[in-house]
Short mmCIF file of C-alpha atoms and ligand atoms in Angstrom, two decimals:
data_model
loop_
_atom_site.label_atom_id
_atom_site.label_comp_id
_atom_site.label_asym_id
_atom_site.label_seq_id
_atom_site.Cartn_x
_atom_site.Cartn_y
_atom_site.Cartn_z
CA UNK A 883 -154.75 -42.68 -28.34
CA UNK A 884 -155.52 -42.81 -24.87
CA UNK A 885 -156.38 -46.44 -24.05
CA UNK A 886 -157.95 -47.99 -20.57
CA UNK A 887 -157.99 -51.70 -20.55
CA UNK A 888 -160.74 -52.96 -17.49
CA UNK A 889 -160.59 -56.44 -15.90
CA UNK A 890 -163.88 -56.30 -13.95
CA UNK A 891 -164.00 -57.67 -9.97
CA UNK A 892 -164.03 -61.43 -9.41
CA UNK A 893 -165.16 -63.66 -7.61
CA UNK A 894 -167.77 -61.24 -5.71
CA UNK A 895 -166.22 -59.69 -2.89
CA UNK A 896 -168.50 -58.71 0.07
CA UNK A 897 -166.44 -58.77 3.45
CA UNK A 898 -163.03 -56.61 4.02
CA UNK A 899 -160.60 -59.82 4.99
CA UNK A 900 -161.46 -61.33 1.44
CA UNK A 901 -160.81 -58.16 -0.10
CA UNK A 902 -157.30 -58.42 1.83
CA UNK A 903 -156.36 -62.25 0.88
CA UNK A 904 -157.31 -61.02 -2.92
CA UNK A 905 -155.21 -58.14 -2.84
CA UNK A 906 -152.33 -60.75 -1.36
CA UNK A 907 -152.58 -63.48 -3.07
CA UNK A 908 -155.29 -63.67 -6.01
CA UNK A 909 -153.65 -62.08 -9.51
CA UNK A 910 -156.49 -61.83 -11.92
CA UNK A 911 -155.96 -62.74 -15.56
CA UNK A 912 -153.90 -61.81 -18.10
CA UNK A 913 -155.34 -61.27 -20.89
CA UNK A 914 -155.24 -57.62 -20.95
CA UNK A 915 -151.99 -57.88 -19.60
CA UNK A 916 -151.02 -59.49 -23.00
CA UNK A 917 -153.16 -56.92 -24.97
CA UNK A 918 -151.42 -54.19 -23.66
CA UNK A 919 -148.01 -55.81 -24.36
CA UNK A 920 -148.65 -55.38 -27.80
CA UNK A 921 -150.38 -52.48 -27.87
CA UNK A 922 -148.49 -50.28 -30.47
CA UNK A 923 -145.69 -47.99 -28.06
CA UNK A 924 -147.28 -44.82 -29.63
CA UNK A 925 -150.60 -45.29 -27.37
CA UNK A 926 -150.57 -44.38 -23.51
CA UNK A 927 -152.12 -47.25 -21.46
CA UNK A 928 -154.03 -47.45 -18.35
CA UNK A 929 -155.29 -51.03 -16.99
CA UNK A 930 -157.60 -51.21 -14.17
CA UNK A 931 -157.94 -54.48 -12.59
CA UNK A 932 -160.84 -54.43 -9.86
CA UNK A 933 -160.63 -54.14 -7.01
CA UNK A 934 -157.03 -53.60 -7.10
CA UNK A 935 -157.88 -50.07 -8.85
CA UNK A 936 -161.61 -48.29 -8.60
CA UNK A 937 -162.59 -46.79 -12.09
CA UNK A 938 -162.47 -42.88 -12.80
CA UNK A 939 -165.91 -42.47 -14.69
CA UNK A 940 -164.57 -39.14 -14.92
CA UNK A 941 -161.68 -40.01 -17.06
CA UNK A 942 -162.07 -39.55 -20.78
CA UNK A 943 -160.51 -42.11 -22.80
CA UNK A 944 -160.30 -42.96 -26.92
CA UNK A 945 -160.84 -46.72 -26.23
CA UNK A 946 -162.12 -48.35 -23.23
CA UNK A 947 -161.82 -52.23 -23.65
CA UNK A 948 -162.74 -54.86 -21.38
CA UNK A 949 -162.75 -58.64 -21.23
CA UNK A 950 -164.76 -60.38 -19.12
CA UNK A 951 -166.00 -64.06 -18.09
CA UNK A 952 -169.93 -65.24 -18.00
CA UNK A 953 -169.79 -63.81 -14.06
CA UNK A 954 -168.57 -60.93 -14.47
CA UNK A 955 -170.55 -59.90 -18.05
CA UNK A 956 -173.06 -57.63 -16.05
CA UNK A 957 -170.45 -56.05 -14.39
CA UNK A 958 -168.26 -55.37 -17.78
CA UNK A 959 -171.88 -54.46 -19.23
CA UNK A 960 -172.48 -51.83 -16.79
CA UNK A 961 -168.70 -50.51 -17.15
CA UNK A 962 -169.37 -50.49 -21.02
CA UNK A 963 -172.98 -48.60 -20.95
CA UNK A 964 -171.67 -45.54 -18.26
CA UNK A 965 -168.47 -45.78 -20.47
CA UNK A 966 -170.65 -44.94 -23.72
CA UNK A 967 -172.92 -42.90 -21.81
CA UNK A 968 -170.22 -40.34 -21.62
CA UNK A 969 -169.16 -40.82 -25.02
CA UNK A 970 -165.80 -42.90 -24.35
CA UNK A 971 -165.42 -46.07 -27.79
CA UNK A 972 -165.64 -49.66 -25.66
CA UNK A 973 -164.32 -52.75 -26.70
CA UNK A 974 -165.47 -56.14 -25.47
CA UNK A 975 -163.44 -59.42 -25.57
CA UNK A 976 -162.76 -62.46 -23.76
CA UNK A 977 -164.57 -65.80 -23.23
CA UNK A 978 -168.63 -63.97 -22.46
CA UNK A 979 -168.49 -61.97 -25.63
CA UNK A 980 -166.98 -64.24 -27.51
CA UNK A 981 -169.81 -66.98 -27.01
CA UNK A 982 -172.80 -64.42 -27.09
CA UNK A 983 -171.31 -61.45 -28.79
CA UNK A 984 -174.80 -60.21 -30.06
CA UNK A 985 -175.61 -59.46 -26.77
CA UNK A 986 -172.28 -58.13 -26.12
CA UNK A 987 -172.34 -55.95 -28.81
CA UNK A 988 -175.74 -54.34 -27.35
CA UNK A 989 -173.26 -52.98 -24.71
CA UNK A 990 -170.41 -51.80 -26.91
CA UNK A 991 -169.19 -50.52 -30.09
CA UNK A 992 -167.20 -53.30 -30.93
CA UNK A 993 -166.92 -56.69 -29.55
CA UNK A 994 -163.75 -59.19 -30.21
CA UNK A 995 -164.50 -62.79 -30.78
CA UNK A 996 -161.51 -65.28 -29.49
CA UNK A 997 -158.35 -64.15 -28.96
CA UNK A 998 -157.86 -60.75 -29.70
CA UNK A 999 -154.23 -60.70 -30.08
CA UNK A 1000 -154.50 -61.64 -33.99
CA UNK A 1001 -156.76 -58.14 -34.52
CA UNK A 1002 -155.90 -56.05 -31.82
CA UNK A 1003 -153.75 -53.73 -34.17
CA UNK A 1004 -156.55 -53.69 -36.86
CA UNK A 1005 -159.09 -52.84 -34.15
CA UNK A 1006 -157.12 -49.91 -33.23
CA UNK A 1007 -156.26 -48.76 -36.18
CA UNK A 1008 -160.33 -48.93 -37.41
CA UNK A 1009 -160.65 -46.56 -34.46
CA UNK A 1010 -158.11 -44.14 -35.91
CA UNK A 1011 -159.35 -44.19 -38.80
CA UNK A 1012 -162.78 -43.96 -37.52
CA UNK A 1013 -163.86 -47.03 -39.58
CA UNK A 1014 -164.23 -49.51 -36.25
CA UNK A 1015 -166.58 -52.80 -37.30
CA UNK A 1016 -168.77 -54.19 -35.02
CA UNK A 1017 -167.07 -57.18 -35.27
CA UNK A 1018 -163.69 -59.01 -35.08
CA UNK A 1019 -163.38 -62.30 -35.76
CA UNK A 1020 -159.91 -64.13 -34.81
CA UNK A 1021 -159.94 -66.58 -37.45
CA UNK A 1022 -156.31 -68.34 -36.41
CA UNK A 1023 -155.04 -68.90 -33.08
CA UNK A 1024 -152.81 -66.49 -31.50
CA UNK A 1025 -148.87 -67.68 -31.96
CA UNK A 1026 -147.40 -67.67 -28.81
CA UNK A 1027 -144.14 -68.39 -30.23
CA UNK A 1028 -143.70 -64.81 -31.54
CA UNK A 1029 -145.38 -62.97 -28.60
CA UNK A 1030 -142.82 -60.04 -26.67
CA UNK A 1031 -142.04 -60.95 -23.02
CA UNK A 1032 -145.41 -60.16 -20.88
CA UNK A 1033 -145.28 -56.16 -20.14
CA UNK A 1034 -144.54 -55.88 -16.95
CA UNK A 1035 -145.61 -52.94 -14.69
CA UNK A 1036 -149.26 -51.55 -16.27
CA UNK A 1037 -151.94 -51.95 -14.15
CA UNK A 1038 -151.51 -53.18 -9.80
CA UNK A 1039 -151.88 -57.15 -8.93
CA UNK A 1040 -151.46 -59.16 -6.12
CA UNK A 1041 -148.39 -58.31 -3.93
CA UNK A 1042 -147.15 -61.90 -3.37
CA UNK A 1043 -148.16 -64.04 -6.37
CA UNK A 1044 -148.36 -62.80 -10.28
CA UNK A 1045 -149.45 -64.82 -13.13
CA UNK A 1046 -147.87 -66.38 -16.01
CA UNK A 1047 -148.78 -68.21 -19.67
CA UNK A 1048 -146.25 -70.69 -20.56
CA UNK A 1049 -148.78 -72.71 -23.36
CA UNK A 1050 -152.24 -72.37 -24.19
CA UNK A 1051 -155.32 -74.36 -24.72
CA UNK A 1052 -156.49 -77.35 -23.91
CA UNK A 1053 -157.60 -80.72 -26.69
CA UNK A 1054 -159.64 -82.58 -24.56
CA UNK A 1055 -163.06 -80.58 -24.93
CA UNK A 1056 -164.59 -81.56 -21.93
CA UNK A 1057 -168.27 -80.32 -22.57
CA UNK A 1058 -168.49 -78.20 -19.55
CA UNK A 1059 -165.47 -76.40 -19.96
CA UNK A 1060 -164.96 -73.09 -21.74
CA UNK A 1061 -162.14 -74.33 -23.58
CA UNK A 1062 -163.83 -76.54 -25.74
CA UNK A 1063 -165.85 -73.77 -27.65
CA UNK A 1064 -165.17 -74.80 -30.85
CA UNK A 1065 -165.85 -71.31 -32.67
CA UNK A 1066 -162.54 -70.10 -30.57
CA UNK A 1067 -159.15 -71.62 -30.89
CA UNK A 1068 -159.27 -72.30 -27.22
CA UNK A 1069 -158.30 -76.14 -28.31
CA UNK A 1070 -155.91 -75.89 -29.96
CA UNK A 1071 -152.72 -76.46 -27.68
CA UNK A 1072 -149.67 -74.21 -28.15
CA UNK A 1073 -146.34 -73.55 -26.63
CA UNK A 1074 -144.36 -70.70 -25.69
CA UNK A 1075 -140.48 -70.73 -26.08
CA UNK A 1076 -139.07 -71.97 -22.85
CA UNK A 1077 -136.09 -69.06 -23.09
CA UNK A 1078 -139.59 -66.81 -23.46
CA UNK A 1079 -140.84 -68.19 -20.51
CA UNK A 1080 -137.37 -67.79 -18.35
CA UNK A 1081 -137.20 -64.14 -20.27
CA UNK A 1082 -141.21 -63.45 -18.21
CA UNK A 1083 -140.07 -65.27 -14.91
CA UNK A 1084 -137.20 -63.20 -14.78
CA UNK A 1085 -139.13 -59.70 -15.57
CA UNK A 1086 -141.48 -60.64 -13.01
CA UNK A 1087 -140.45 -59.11 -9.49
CA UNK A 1088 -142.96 -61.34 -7.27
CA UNK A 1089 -141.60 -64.70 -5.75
CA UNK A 1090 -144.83 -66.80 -6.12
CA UNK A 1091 -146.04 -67.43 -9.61
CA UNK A 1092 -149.91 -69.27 -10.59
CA UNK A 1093 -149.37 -70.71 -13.94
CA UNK A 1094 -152.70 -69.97 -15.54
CA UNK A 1095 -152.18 -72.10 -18.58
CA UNK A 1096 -154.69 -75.23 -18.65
CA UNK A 1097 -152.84 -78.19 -17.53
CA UNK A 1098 -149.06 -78.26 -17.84
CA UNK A 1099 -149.01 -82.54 -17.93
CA UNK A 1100 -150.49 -81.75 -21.82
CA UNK A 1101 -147.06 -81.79 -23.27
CA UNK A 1102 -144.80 -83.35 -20.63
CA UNK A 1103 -141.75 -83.36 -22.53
CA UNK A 1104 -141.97 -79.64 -22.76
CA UNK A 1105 -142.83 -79.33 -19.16
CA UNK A 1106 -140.09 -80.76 -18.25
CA UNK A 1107 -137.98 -78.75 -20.49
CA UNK A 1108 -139.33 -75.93 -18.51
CA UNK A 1109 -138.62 -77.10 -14.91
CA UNK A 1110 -134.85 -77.72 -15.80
CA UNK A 1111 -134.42 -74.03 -17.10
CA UNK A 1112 -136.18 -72.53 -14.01
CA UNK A 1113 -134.46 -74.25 -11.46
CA UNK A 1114 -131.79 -71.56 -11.18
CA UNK A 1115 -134.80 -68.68 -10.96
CA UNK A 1116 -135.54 -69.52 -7.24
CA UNK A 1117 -139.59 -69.12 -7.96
CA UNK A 1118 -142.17 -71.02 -5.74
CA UNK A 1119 -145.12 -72.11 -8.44
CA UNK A 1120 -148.58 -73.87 -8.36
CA UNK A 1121 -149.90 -74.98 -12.01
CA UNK A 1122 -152.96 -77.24 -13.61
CA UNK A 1123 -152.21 -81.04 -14.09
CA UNK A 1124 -154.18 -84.22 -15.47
CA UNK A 1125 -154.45 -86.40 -12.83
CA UNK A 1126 -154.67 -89.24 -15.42
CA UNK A 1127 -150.75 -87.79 -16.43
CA UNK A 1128 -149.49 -85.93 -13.37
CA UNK A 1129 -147.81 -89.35 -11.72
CA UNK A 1130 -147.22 -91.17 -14.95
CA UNK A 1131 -143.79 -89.89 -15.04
CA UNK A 1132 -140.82 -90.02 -12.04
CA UNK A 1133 -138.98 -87.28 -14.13
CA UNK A 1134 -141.52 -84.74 -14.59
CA UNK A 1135 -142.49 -84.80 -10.89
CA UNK A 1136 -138.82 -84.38 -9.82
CA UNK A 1137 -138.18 -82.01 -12.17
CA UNK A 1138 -141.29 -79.94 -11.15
CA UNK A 1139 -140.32 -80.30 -7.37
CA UNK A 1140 -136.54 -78.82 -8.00
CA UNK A 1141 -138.24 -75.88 -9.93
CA UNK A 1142 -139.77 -74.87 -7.35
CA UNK A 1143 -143.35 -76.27 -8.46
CA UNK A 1144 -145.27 -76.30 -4.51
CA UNK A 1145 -148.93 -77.73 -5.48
CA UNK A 1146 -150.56 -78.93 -8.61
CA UNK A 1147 -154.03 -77.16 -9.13
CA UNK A 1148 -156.01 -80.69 -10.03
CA UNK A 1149 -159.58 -81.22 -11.51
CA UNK A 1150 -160.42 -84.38 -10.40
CA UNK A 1151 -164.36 -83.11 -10.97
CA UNK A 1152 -166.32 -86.36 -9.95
CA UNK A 1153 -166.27 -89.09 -8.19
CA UNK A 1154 -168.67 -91.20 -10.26
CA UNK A 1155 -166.42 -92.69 -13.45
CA UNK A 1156 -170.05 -92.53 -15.18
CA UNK A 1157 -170.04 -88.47 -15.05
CA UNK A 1158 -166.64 -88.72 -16.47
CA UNK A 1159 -167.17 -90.58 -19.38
CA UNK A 1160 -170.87 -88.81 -19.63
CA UNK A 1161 -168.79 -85.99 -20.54
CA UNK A 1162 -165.68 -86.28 -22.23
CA UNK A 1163 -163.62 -86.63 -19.48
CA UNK A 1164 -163.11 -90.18 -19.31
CA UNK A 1165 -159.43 -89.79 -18.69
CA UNK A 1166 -159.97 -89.21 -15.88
CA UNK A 1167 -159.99 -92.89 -13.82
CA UNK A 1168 -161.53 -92.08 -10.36
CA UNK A 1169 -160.09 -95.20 -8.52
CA UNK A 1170 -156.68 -94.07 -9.08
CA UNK A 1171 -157.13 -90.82 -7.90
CA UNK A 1172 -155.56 -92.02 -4.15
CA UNK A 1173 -152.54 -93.41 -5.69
CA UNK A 1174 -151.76 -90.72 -8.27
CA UNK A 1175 -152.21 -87.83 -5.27
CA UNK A 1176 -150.32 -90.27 -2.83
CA UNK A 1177 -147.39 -90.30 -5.49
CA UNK A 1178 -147.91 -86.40 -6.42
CA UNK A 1179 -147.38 -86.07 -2.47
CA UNK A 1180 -144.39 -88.78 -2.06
CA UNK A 1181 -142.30 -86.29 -4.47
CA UNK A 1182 -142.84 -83.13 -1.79
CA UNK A 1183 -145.56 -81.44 -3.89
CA UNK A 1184 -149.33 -80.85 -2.38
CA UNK A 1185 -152.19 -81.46 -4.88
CA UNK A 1186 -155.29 -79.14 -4.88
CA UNK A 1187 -158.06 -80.84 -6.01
CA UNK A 1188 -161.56 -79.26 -7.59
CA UNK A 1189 -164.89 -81.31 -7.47
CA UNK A 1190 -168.30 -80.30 -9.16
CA UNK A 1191 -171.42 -82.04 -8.32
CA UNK A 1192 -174.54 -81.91 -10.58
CA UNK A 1193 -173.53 -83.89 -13.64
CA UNK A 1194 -176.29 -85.98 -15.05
CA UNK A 1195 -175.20 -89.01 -13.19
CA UNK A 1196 -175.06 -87.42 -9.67
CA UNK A 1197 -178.11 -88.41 -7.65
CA UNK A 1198 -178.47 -86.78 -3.67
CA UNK A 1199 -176.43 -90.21 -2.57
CA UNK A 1200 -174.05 -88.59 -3.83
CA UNK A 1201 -173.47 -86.03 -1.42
CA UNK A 1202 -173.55 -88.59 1.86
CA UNK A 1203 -170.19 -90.26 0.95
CA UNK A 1204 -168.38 -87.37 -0.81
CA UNK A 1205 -167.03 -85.54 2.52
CA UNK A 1206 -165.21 -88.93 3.49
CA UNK A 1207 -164.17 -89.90 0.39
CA UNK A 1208 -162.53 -86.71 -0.45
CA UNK A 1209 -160.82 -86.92 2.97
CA UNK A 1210 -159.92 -90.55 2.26
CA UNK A 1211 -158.59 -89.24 -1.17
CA UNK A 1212 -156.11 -87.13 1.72
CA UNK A 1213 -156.20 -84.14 -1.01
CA UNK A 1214 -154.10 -81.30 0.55
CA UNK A 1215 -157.07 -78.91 -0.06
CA UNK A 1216 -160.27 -79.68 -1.82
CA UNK A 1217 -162.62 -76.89 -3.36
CA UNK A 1218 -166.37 -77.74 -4.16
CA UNK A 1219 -168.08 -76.26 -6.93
CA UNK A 1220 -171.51 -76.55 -8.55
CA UNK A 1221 -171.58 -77.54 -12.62
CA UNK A 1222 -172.38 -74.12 -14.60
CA UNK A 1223 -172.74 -74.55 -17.81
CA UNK A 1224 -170.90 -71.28 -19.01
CA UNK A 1225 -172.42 -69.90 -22.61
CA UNK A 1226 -170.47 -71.65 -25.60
CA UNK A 1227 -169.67 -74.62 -24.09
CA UNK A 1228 -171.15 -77.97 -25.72
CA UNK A 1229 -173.19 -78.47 -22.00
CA UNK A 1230 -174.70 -75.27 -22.37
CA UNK A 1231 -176.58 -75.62 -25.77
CA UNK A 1232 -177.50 -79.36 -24.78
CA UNK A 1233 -179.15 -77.83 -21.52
CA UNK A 1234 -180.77 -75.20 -23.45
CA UNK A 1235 -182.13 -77.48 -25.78
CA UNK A 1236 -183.48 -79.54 -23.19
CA UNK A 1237 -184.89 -76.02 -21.56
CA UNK A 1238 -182.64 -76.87 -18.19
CA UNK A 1239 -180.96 -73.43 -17.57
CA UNK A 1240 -183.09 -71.90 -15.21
CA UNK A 1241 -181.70 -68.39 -15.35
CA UNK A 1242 -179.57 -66.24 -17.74
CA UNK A 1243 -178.50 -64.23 -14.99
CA UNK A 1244 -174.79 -64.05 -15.53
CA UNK A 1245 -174.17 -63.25 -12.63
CA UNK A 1246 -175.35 -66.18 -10.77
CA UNK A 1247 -172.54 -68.13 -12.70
CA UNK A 1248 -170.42 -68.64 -9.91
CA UNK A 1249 -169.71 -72.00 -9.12
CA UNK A 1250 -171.69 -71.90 -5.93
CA UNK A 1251 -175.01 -71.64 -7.20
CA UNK A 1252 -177.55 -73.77 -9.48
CA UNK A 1253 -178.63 -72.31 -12.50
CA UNK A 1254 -180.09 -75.28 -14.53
CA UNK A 1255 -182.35 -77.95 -13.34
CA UNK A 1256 -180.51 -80.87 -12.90
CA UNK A 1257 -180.94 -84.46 -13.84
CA UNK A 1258 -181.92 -86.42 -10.87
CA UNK A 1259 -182.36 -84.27 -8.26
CA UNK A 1260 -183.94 -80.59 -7.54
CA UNK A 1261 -181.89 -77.92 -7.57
CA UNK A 1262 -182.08 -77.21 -3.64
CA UNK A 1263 -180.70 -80.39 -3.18
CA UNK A 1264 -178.04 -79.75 -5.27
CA UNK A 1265 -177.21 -76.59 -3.37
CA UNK A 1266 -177.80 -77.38 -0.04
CA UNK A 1267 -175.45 -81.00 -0.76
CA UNK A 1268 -172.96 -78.90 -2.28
CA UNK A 1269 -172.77 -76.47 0.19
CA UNK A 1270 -172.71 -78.90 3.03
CA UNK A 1271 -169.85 -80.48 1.77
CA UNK A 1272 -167.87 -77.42 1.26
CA UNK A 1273 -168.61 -76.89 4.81
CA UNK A 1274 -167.50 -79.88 6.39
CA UNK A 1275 -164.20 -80.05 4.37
CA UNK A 1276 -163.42 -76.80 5.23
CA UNK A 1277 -163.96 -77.01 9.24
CA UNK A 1278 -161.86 -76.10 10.97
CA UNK A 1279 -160.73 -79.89 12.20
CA UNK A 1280 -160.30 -80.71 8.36
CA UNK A 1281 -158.16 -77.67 7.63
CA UNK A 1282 -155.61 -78.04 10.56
CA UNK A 1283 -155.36 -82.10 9.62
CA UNK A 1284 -154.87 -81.14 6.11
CA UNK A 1285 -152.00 -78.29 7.11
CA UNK A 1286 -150.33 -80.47 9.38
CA UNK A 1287 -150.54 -83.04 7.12
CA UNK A 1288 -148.59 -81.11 4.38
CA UNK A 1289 -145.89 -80.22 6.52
CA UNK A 1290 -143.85 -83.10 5.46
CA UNK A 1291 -144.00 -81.57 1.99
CA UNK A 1292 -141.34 -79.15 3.07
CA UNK A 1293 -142.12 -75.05 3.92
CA UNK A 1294 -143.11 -74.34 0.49
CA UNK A 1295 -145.98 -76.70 -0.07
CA UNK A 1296 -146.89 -76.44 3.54
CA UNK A 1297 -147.35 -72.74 3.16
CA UNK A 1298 -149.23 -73.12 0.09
CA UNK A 1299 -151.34 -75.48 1.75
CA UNK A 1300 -152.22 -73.23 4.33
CA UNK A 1301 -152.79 -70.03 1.82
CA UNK A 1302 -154.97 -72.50 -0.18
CA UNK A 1303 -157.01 -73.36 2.96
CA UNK A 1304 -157.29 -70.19 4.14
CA UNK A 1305 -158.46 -68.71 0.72
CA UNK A 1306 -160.82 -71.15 0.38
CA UNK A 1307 -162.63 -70.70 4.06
CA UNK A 1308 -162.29 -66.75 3.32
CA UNK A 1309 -164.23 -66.81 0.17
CA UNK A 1310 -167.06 -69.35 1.50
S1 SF4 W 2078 -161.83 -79.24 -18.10
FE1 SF4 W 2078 -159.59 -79.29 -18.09
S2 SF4 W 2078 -159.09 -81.09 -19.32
FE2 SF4 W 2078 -161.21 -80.55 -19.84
S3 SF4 W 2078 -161.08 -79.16 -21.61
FE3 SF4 W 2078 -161.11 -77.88 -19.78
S4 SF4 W 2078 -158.96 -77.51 -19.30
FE4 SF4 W 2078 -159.05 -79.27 -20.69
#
């Protein structure tokens, strides 16, 4: 069969020097990436990752399947419809579809719920066989120990950086977070072989790799097994960390720094311990935040740290010491985002029960707008706080003290630093 695989555009790109630093440095997801990889060889394979590639409407294919996030579901939607419209079988899969599939499946023949890797040779061979089900469920997670090396060269992503899975999941079900959707395996925490992982690194021709797996301070031990085999690879990496682990351990931060690690993606999320706890994340301990980035820092490695305002907990005062303290915090580049409460997630349901979520317009789950009411304040403030913080982190004043500031991390991080920076102003 004649298979295209469709990762649709995101974040929403409007202006041509965004659509540049994407094409650079942003590698989308690999989840269809992996799908492909085990595609049966006797299938021909297309994967279009937007905007790298522009779709061919034109082109005539015996499965189109696409996985998409809550922001880009209308986009995947209207891919699926013109798809069907023209006669073409779609597929839809990934975190959207698998937390509203019902409304997925008004868009699709068939729509995979969790990961697909489990069914993705039954779906195909239903579609042979002309006997495709509505529905797949994935009722075990995926075994990354017996996955093939990543397939490399299907589909076009980012010239400088590519992406890599070394574990999935995550066990801390933080109720915001898309990972704790309990219908999915998403976690339950699993580990690739660290020969696997060398095996990938090695295939993959691009110097700078984003490890997309959810934190990789989960299993430390195995972390660290995995910065000793990749010191020889001469990679330059940024991954997710705990911060409540990320500094617990001399070892792993060495280790991480000699394997090229340059900056640990960090969610620090708030800085009101009461929103922590409030939801699941008590782990997190904001008054050691400065000392754990200070250490993170003293081992050559930059820390990029996200916050979210609009927990329950967050009132307006919020936003009037949040610009210094995240300076004071001397994070080498901070990112701002609002609290969506994605479909699935534990917050979600809560808000809807509550009748919070203000609009279902998936495509207004971004991160940088408000789409429930929140809890003690309206949701202008919320926007207009958020969005003044954003700005006066990322003036220009803050960004050069926070480059120069890095460059006694060594080129690497520094450069990092800067990319990270840069991104972030790009995209605002
Ligand atoms: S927010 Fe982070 S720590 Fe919490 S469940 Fe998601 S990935 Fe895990």
């Amino acid at each position: 069969m004649r298979i295209l695989f469709v990762q649709p555009l995101y974040p929403p790109i409007s202006k041509p020097f965004q659509r540049i630093a994407f094409k650079l440095g942003t590698s989308p997801a690999i989840t269809l990436q992996q799908l492909a990889t085990i595609t049966p060889p006797h299938h021909s394979i297309e994967l279009i990752n937007e905007p790298f590639q522009r779709l061919d409407f034109s082109q005539q294919y015996d499965v189109v399947a696409i996985s998409c996030i809550t922001p880009t579901a209308p986009r995947a939607y209207n891919i699926a419809d013109e798809f069907r419209r023209k006669g073409n079988t779609v597929v839809l899969g990934g975190y959207h579809p698998s937390a509203l599939p019902q409304e997925a499946l008004s868009h699709a023949d068939s729509v995979v719920i969790g990961e697909a890797e489990n069914v993705w040779a039954t779906v195909l061979r239903d579609i042979e066989q002309k006997n495709l089900q509505p529905m797949y469920y994935s009722k075990t997670p995926a075994d990354l120990k017996t996955m093939p090396p990543l397939r490399q060269g299907v589909g076009e992503f980012a010239l400088l950086t590519a992406r890599i899975e070394a574990t999935r999941g995550c066990p801390m079900r933080c109720d915001y977070c898309s990972m704790s959707n309990l219908q999915i395996h998403w976690h339950v925490y699993r580990k690739k072989p660290v020969p696997l992982v060398v095996k990938e690194l090695q295939m993959i021709p691009q110097k700078w790799i984003n490890f997309c797996d959810a934190s990789l301070t989960i299993d430390i031990e195995y972390s660290k097994s995995l910065f000793k085999a990749m010191k020889s690879l001469n990679k330059r990496f940024i991954c997710y960390a705990n911060i409540h682990m990320v500094a617990k351990d001399e070892d792993f931060l060495n280790l991480a720094k000699e394997a090229g690690c340059t900056m640990f993606n960090i969610g620090f999320d708030s800085l009101n311990q009461a929103s922590m706890n409030a939801v699941g994340k008590a782990v997190n301990q904001v008054n050691e935040y400065k000392t754990s980035i200070k250490k993170v820092n003293d081992h050559g490695l930059a820390v990029n740290g996200q916050f979210v305002f609009g927990f329950d907990n967050d009132t307006t005062q919020v936003f009037q010491t949040a610009t210094q303290t995240i300076n004071n915090l001397d994070i080498d580049s901070p990112s701002v985002n609002i609290l969506v409460p994605y479909p699935g997630t534990a917050l979600y349901y809560r808000l809807d029960r509550e009748g919070r979520i203000l609009t279902k317009e998936w495509d207004q789950y971004t991160l940088d707008k408000v789409v429930f009411q929140p809890k003690k304040m309206s949701p202008d403030d919320l926007l207009d706080g958020a969005h003044q913080v954003w700005k006066t982190l990322n003036s220009t004043s803050n960004i050069l003290k926070r480059c120069l500031k890095a460059i006694k991390l060594g080129i690497s991080p520094t450069l990092m630093t800067i990319g990270q920076n840069l991104y972030g102003k790009a995209l605002y």
